[in-house]
Each structure stands twice: as C-alpha cells, then as structure tokens.
XYZ file of N, CA and C in Angstrom:
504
model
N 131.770 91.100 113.378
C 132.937 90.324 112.982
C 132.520 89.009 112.346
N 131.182 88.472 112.496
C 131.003 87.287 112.433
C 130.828 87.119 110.906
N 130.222 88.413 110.348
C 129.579 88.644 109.301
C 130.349 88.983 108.425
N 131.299 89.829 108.794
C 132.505 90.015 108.050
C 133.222 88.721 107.506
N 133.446 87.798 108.580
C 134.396 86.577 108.450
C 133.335 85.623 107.352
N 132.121 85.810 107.690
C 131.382 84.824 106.558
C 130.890 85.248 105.563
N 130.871 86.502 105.177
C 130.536 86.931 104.205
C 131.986 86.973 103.502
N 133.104 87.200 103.290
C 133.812 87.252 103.144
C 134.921 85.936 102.815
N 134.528 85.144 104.026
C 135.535 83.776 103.751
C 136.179 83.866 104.079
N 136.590 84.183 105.209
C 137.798 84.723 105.746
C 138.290 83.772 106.591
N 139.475 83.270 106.679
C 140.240 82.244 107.515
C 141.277 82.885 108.511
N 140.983 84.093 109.107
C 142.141 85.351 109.365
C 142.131 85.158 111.020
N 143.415 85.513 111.459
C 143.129 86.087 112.921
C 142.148 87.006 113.441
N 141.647 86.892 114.655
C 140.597 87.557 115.117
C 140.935 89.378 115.321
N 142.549 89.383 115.434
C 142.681 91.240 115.031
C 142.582 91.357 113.809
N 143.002 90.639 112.938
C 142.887 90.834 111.395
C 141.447 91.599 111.038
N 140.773 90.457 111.402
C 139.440 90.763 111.173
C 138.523 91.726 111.943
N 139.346 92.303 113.218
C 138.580 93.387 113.660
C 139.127 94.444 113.237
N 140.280 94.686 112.668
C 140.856 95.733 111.499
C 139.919 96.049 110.329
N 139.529 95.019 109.785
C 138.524 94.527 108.694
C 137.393 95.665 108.951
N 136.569 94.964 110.367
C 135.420 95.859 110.567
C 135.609 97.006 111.163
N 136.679 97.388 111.584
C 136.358 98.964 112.389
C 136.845 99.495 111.199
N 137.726 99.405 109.623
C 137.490 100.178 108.587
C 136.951 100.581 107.929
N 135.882 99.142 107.770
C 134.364 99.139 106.916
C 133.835 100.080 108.082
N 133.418 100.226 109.298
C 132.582 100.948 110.253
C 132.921 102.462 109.693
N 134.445 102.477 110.000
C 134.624 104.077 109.307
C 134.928 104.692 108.332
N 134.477 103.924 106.836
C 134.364 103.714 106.203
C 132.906 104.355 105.559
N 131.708 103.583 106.345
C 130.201 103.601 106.220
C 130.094 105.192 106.970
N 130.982 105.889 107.893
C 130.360 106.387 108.567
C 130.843 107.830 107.869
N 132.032 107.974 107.362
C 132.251 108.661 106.259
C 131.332 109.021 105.323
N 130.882 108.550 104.363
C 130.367 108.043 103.605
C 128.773 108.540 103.898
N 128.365 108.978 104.926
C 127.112 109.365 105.848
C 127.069 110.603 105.873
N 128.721 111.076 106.180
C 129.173 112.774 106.840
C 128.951 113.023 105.005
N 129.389 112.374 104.102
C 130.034 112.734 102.592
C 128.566 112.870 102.003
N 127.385 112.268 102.043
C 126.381 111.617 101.293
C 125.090 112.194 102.007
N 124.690 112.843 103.517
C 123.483 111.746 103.988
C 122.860 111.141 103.817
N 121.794 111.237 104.575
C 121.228 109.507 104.361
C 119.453 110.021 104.244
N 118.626 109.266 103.226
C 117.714 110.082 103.239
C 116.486 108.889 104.309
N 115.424 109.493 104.815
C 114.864 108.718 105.518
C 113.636 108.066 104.453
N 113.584 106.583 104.649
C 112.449 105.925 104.543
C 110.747 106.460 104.176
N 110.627 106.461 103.220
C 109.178 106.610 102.977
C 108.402 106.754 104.607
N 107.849 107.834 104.540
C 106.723 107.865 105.883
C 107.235 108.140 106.962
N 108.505 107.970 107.415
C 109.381 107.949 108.405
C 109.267 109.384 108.988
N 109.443 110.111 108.389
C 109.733 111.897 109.020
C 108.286 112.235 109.153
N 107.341 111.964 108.216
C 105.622 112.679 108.599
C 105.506 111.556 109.962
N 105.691 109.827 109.894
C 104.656 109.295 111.188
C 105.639 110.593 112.708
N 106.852 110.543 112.768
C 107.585 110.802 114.087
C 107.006 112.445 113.960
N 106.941 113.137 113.570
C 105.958 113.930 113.156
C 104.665 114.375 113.927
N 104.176 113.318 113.028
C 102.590 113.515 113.268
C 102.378 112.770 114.887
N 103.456 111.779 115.236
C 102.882 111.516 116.280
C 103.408 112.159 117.630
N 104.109 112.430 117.297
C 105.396 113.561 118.375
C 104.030 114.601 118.649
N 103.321 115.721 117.599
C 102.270 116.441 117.343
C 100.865 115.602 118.667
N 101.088 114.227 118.177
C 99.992 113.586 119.036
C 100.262 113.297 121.034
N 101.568 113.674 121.213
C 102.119 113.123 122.268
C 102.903 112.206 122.557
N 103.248 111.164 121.482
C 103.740 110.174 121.442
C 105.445 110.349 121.779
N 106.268 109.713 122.266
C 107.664 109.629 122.581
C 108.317 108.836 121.582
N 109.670 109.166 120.986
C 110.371 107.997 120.147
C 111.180 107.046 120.695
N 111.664 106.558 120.059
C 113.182 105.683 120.697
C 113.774 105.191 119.307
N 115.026 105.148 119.024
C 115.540 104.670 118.216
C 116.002 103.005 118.925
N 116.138 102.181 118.379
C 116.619 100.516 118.984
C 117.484 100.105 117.682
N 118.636 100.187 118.167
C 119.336 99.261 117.007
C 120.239 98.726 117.576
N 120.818 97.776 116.874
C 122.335 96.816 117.634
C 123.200 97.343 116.818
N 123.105 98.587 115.832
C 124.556 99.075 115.481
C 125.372 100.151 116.700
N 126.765 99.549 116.469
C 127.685 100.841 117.647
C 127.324 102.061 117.729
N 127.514 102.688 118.662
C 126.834 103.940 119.222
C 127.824 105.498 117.716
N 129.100 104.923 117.232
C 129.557 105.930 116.705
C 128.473 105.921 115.306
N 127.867 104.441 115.292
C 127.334 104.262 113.201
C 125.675 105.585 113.805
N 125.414 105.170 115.030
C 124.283 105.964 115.145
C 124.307 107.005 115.303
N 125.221 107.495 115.303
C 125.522 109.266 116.025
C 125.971 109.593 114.700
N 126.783 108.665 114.030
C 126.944 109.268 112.350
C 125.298 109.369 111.237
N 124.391 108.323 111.577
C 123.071 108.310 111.339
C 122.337 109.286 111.404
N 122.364 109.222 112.807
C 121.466 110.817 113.726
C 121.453 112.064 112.790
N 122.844 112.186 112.629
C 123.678 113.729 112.112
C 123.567 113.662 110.796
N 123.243 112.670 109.561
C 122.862 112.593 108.411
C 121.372 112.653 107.899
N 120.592 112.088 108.993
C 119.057 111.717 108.430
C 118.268 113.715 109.587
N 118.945 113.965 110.758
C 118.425 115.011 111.544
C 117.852 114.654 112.060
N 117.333 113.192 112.476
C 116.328 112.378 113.471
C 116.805 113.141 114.822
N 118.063 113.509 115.218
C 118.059 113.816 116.850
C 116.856 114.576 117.178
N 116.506 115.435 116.190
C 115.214 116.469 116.483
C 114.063 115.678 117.027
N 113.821 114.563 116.388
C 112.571 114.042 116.730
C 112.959 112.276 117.149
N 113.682 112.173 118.420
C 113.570 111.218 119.025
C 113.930 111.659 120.399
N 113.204 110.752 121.274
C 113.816 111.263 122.692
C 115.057 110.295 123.107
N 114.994 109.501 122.916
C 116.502 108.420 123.350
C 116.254 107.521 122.572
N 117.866 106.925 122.613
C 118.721 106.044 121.673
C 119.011 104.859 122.370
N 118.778 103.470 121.967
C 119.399 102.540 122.565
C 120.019 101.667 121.715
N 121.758 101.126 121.387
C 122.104 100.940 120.583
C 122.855 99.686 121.021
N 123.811 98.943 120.110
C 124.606 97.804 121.113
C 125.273 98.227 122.011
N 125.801 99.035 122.282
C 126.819 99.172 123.059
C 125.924 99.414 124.513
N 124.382 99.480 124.665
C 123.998 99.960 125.747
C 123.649 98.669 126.564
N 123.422 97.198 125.817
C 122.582 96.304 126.357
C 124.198 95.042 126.638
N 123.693 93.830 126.982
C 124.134 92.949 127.309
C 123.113 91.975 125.965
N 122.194 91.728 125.644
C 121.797 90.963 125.171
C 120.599 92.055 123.650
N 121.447 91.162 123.066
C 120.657 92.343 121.888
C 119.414 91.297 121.020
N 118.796 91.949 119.897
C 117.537 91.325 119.482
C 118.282 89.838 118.989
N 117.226 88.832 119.143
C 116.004 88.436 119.516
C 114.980 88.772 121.131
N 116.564 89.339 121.735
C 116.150 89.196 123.466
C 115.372 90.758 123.854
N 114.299 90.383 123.995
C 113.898 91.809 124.240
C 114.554 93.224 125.209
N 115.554 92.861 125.963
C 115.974 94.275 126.602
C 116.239 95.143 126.063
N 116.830 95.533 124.452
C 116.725 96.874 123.954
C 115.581 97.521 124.038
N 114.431 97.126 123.568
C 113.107 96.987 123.641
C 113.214 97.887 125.139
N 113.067 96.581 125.961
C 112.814 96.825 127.822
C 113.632 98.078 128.226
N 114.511 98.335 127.804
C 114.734 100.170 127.858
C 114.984 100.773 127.814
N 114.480 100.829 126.250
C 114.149 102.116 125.491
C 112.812 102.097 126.436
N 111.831 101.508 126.256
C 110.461 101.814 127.021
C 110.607 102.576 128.745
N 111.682 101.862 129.535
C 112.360 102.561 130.719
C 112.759 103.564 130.304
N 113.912 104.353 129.446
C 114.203 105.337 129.437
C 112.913 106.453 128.417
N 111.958 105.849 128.399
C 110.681 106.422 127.841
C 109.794 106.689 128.913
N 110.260 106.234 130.006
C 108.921 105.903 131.066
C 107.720 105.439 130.609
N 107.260 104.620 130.006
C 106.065 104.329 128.747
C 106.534 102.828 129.268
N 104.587 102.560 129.417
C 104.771 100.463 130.235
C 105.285 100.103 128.745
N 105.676 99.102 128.884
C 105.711 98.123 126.835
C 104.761 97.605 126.674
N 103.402 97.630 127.633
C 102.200 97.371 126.851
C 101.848 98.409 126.171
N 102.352 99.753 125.676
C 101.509 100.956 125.352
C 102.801 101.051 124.437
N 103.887 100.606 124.266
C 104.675 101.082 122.834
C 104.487 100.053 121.824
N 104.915 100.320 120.792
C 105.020 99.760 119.423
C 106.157 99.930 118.981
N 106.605 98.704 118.064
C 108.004 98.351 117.644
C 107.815 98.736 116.376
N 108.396 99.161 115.409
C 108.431 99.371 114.116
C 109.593 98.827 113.467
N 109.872 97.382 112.973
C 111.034 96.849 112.376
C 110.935 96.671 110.817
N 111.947 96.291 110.379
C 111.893 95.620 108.863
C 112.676 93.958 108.918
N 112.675 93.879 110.405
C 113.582 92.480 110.705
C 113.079 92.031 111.770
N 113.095 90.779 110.994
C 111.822 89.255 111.779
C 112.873 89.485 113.357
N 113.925 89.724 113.697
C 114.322 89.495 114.923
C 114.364 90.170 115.542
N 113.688 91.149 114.976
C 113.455 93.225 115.715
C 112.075 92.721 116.480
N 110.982 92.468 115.288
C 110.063 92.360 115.703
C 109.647 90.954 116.765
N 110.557 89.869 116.894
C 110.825 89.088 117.488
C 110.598 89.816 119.047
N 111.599 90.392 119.140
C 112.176 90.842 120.555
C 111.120 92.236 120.506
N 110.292 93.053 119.879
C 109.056 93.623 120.254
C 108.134 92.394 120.524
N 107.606 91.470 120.310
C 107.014 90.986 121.082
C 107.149 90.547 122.577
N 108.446 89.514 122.747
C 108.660 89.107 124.058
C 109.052 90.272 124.536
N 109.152 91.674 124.036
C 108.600 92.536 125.407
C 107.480 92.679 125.901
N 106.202 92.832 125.336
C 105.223 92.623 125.140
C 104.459 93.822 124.714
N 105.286 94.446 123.571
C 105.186 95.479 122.924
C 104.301 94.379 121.445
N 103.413 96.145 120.886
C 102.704 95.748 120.080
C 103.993 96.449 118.624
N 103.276 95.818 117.098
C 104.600 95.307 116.593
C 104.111 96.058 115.035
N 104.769 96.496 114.364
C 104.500 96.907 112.757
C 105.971 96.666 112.178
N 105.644 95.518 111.461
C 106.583 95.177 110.479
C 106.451 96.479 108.610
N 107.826 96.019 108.411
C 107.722 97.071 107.131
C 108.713 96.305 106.375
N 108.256 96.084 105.280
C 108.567 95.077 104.359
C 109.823 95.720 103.460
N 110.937 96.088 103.865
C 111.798 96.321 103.134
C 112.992 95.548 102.939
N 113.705 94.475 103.754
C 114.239 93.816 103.102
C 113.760 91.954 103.225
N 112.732 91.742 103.683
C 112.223 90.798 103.609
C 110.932 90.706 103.062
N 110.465 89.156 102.950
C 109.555 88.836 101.689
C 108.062 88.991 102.968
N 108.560 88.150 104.295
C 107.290 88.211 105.269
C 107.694 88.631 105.973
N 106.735 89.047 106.897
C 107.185 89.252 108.275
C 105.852 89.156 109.433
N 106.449 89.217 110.667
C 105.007 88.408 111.283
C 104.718 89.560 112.726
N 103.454 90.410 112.323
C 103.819 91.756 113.096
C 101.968 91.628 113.103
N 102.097 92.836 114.035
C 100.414 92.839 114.093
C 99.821 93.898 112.740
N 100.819 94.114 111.929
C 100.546 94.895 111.087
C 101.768 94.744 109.878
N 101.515 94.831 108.975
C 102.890 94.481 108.019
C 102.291 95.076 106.878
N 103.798 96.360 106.097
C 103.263 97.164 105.373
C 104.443 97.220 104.030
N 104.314 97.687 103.195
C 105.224 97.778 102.380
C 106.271 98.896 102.589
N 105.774 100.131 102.855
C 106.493 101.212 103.505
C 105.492 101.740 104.284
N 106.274 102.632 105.275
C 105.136 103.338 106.378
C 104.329 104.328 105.477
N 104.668 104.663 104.571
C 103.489 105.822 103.432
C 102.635 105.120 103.432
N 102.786 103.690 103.497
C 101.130 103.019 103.276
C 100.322 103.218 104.551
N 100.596 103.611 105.926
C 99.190 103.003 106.827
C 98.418 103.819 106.338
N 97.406 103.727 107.065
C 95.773 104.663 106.812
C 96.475 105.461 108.565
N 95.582 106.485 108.598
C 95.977 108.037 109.219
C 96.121 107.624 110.449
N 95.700 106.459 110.941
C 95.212 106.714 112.863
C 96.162 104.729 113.166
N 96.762 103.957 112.179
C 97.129 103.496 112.244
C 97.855 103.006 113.524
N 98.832 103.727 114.082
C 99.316 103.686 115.257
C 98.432 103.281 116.825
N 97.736 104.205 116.850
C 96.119 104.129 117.479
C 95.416 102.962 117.316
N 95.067 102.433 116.460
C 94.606 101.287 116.130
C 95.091 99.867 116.672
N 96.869 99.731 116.102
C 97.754 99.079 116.482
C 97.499 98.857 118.025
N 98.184 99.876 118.688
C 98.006 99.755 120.359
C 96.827 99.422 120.757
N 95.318 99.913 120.407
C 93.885 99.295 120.809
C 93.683 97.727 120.302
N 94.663 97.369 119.628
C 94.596 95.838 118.934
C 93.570 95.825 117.922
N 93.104 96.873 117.506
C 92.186 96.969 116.187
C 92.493 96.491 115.126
C-alpha cells in the first residue's frame, strides 16, 4: 500500500487504496495464469543440479501467499522447492532475518550451512543477520554486497555453491 500511495501520489483513503492494490495484485496474477513467467538465467539448471547434489530449496519472499502460488504455477518451481516462506507467514519481513530463520527451520538445515540467493540489498541484508552465507545477482541493482555477486546465475563457475558455504 505504501508503494502504491507513493508511487502514485495518492492522497486517498486507506480502503481506496487497498482497492488500488488488491486489483493491481489480481491483476499481476492474471496476467501469470495468461502469460507465464519464464525463469531467470541459471535458475532451473542451479535448483537442478543441486537438488541432484542433495541440497534442499526454499523460496523467501515478502510477496502474499496468492502472488506466489500464482508464481509457483507459471514458472513449475513447485517441482523443485521444498517450502515456501512468504509475507503472510512471518511477523517481521526482510531486512529482519526471520524469513530467512524459517525457511532454514522448515528445511531442518542450521543457517550456517544455507545460502541466500537475492537480487535485493535487503534480501541479502537479512541473509546475513541470519548468519546465512549470501550470493547476490545483479539484476535490478548497480551493487550489491554478498559473498559473491554475479550478473546472472549462468555466470558462476560449476561448484560455486560449494565454494560459497566453505567461504572459498
């Protein structure tokens, strides 16, 4: 709502403006069912290749649980993630690490042994103060401050992940 009202300029009542966003929401989510959505460079080979290696997923986002279930069902990620943690699951969303804190719980996996994969300084923010190790991906920002920072995931080299977690 906040984003709506300032991106926008909006001087409106607070139902006004949640009219606003639950249209745009179903709106976007339409638009998902109409279109899908294709995944990110590297995205489908790393969950992949590392799923193949043993590795567990988690999706972490602060969008509502309906934009992710419209996501899920466009990109086919349900196949290759084990749980979802979205806004609607936490009390305190990124910068604050508990999305982070568990997804890694509902992973059973300490957060010294996962890795965050963001494209946003406040994703990777809140992978750190979990005390998760961190790979930034440079898609809508210029820096980012990760133990690894890439242009798209097609770029790491093969064992990347591995590396990351050994602090290599």
């Amino acid at each position: 709502e906040e984003i709506v009202r300032d991106f926008l300029k909006l001087d409106r009542p607070q139902a006004e403006i949640a009219q606003i966003v639950q249209a745009k929401e179903e709106r976007y989510r339409a638009i998902l069912r109409e279109r899908g959505l294709p995944m990110l460079p590297g995205v489908e080979h790393w969950l992949k290749a590392l799923r193949a290696d043993g590795w567990r997923h988690a999706i972490v986002t602060s969008a509502p649980y309906l934009n992710v279930e419209a996501t899920m069902m466009a990109t086919h990620l349900d196949q290759l993630v084990d749980t979802i943690v979205c806004g609607d699951d936490v009390v305190n969303g990124k910068p604050d690490p508990e999305p982070f804190l568990l997804a890694a719980d509902r992973l059973g996996v300490p957060p010294a042994h996962c890795i965050v994969v963001e494209d946003a300084s406040l994703g990777l923010e809140a992978g750190r103060r979990a005390g998760m190790k961190t790979i930034g991906v440079l898609t809508t920002h210029a820096t980012l401050e990760a133990n690894v920072v890439v242009r798209s995931l097609a770029d790491l080299e093969e064992k990347a992940f591995d590396h990351v977690l050994r602090g290599a």
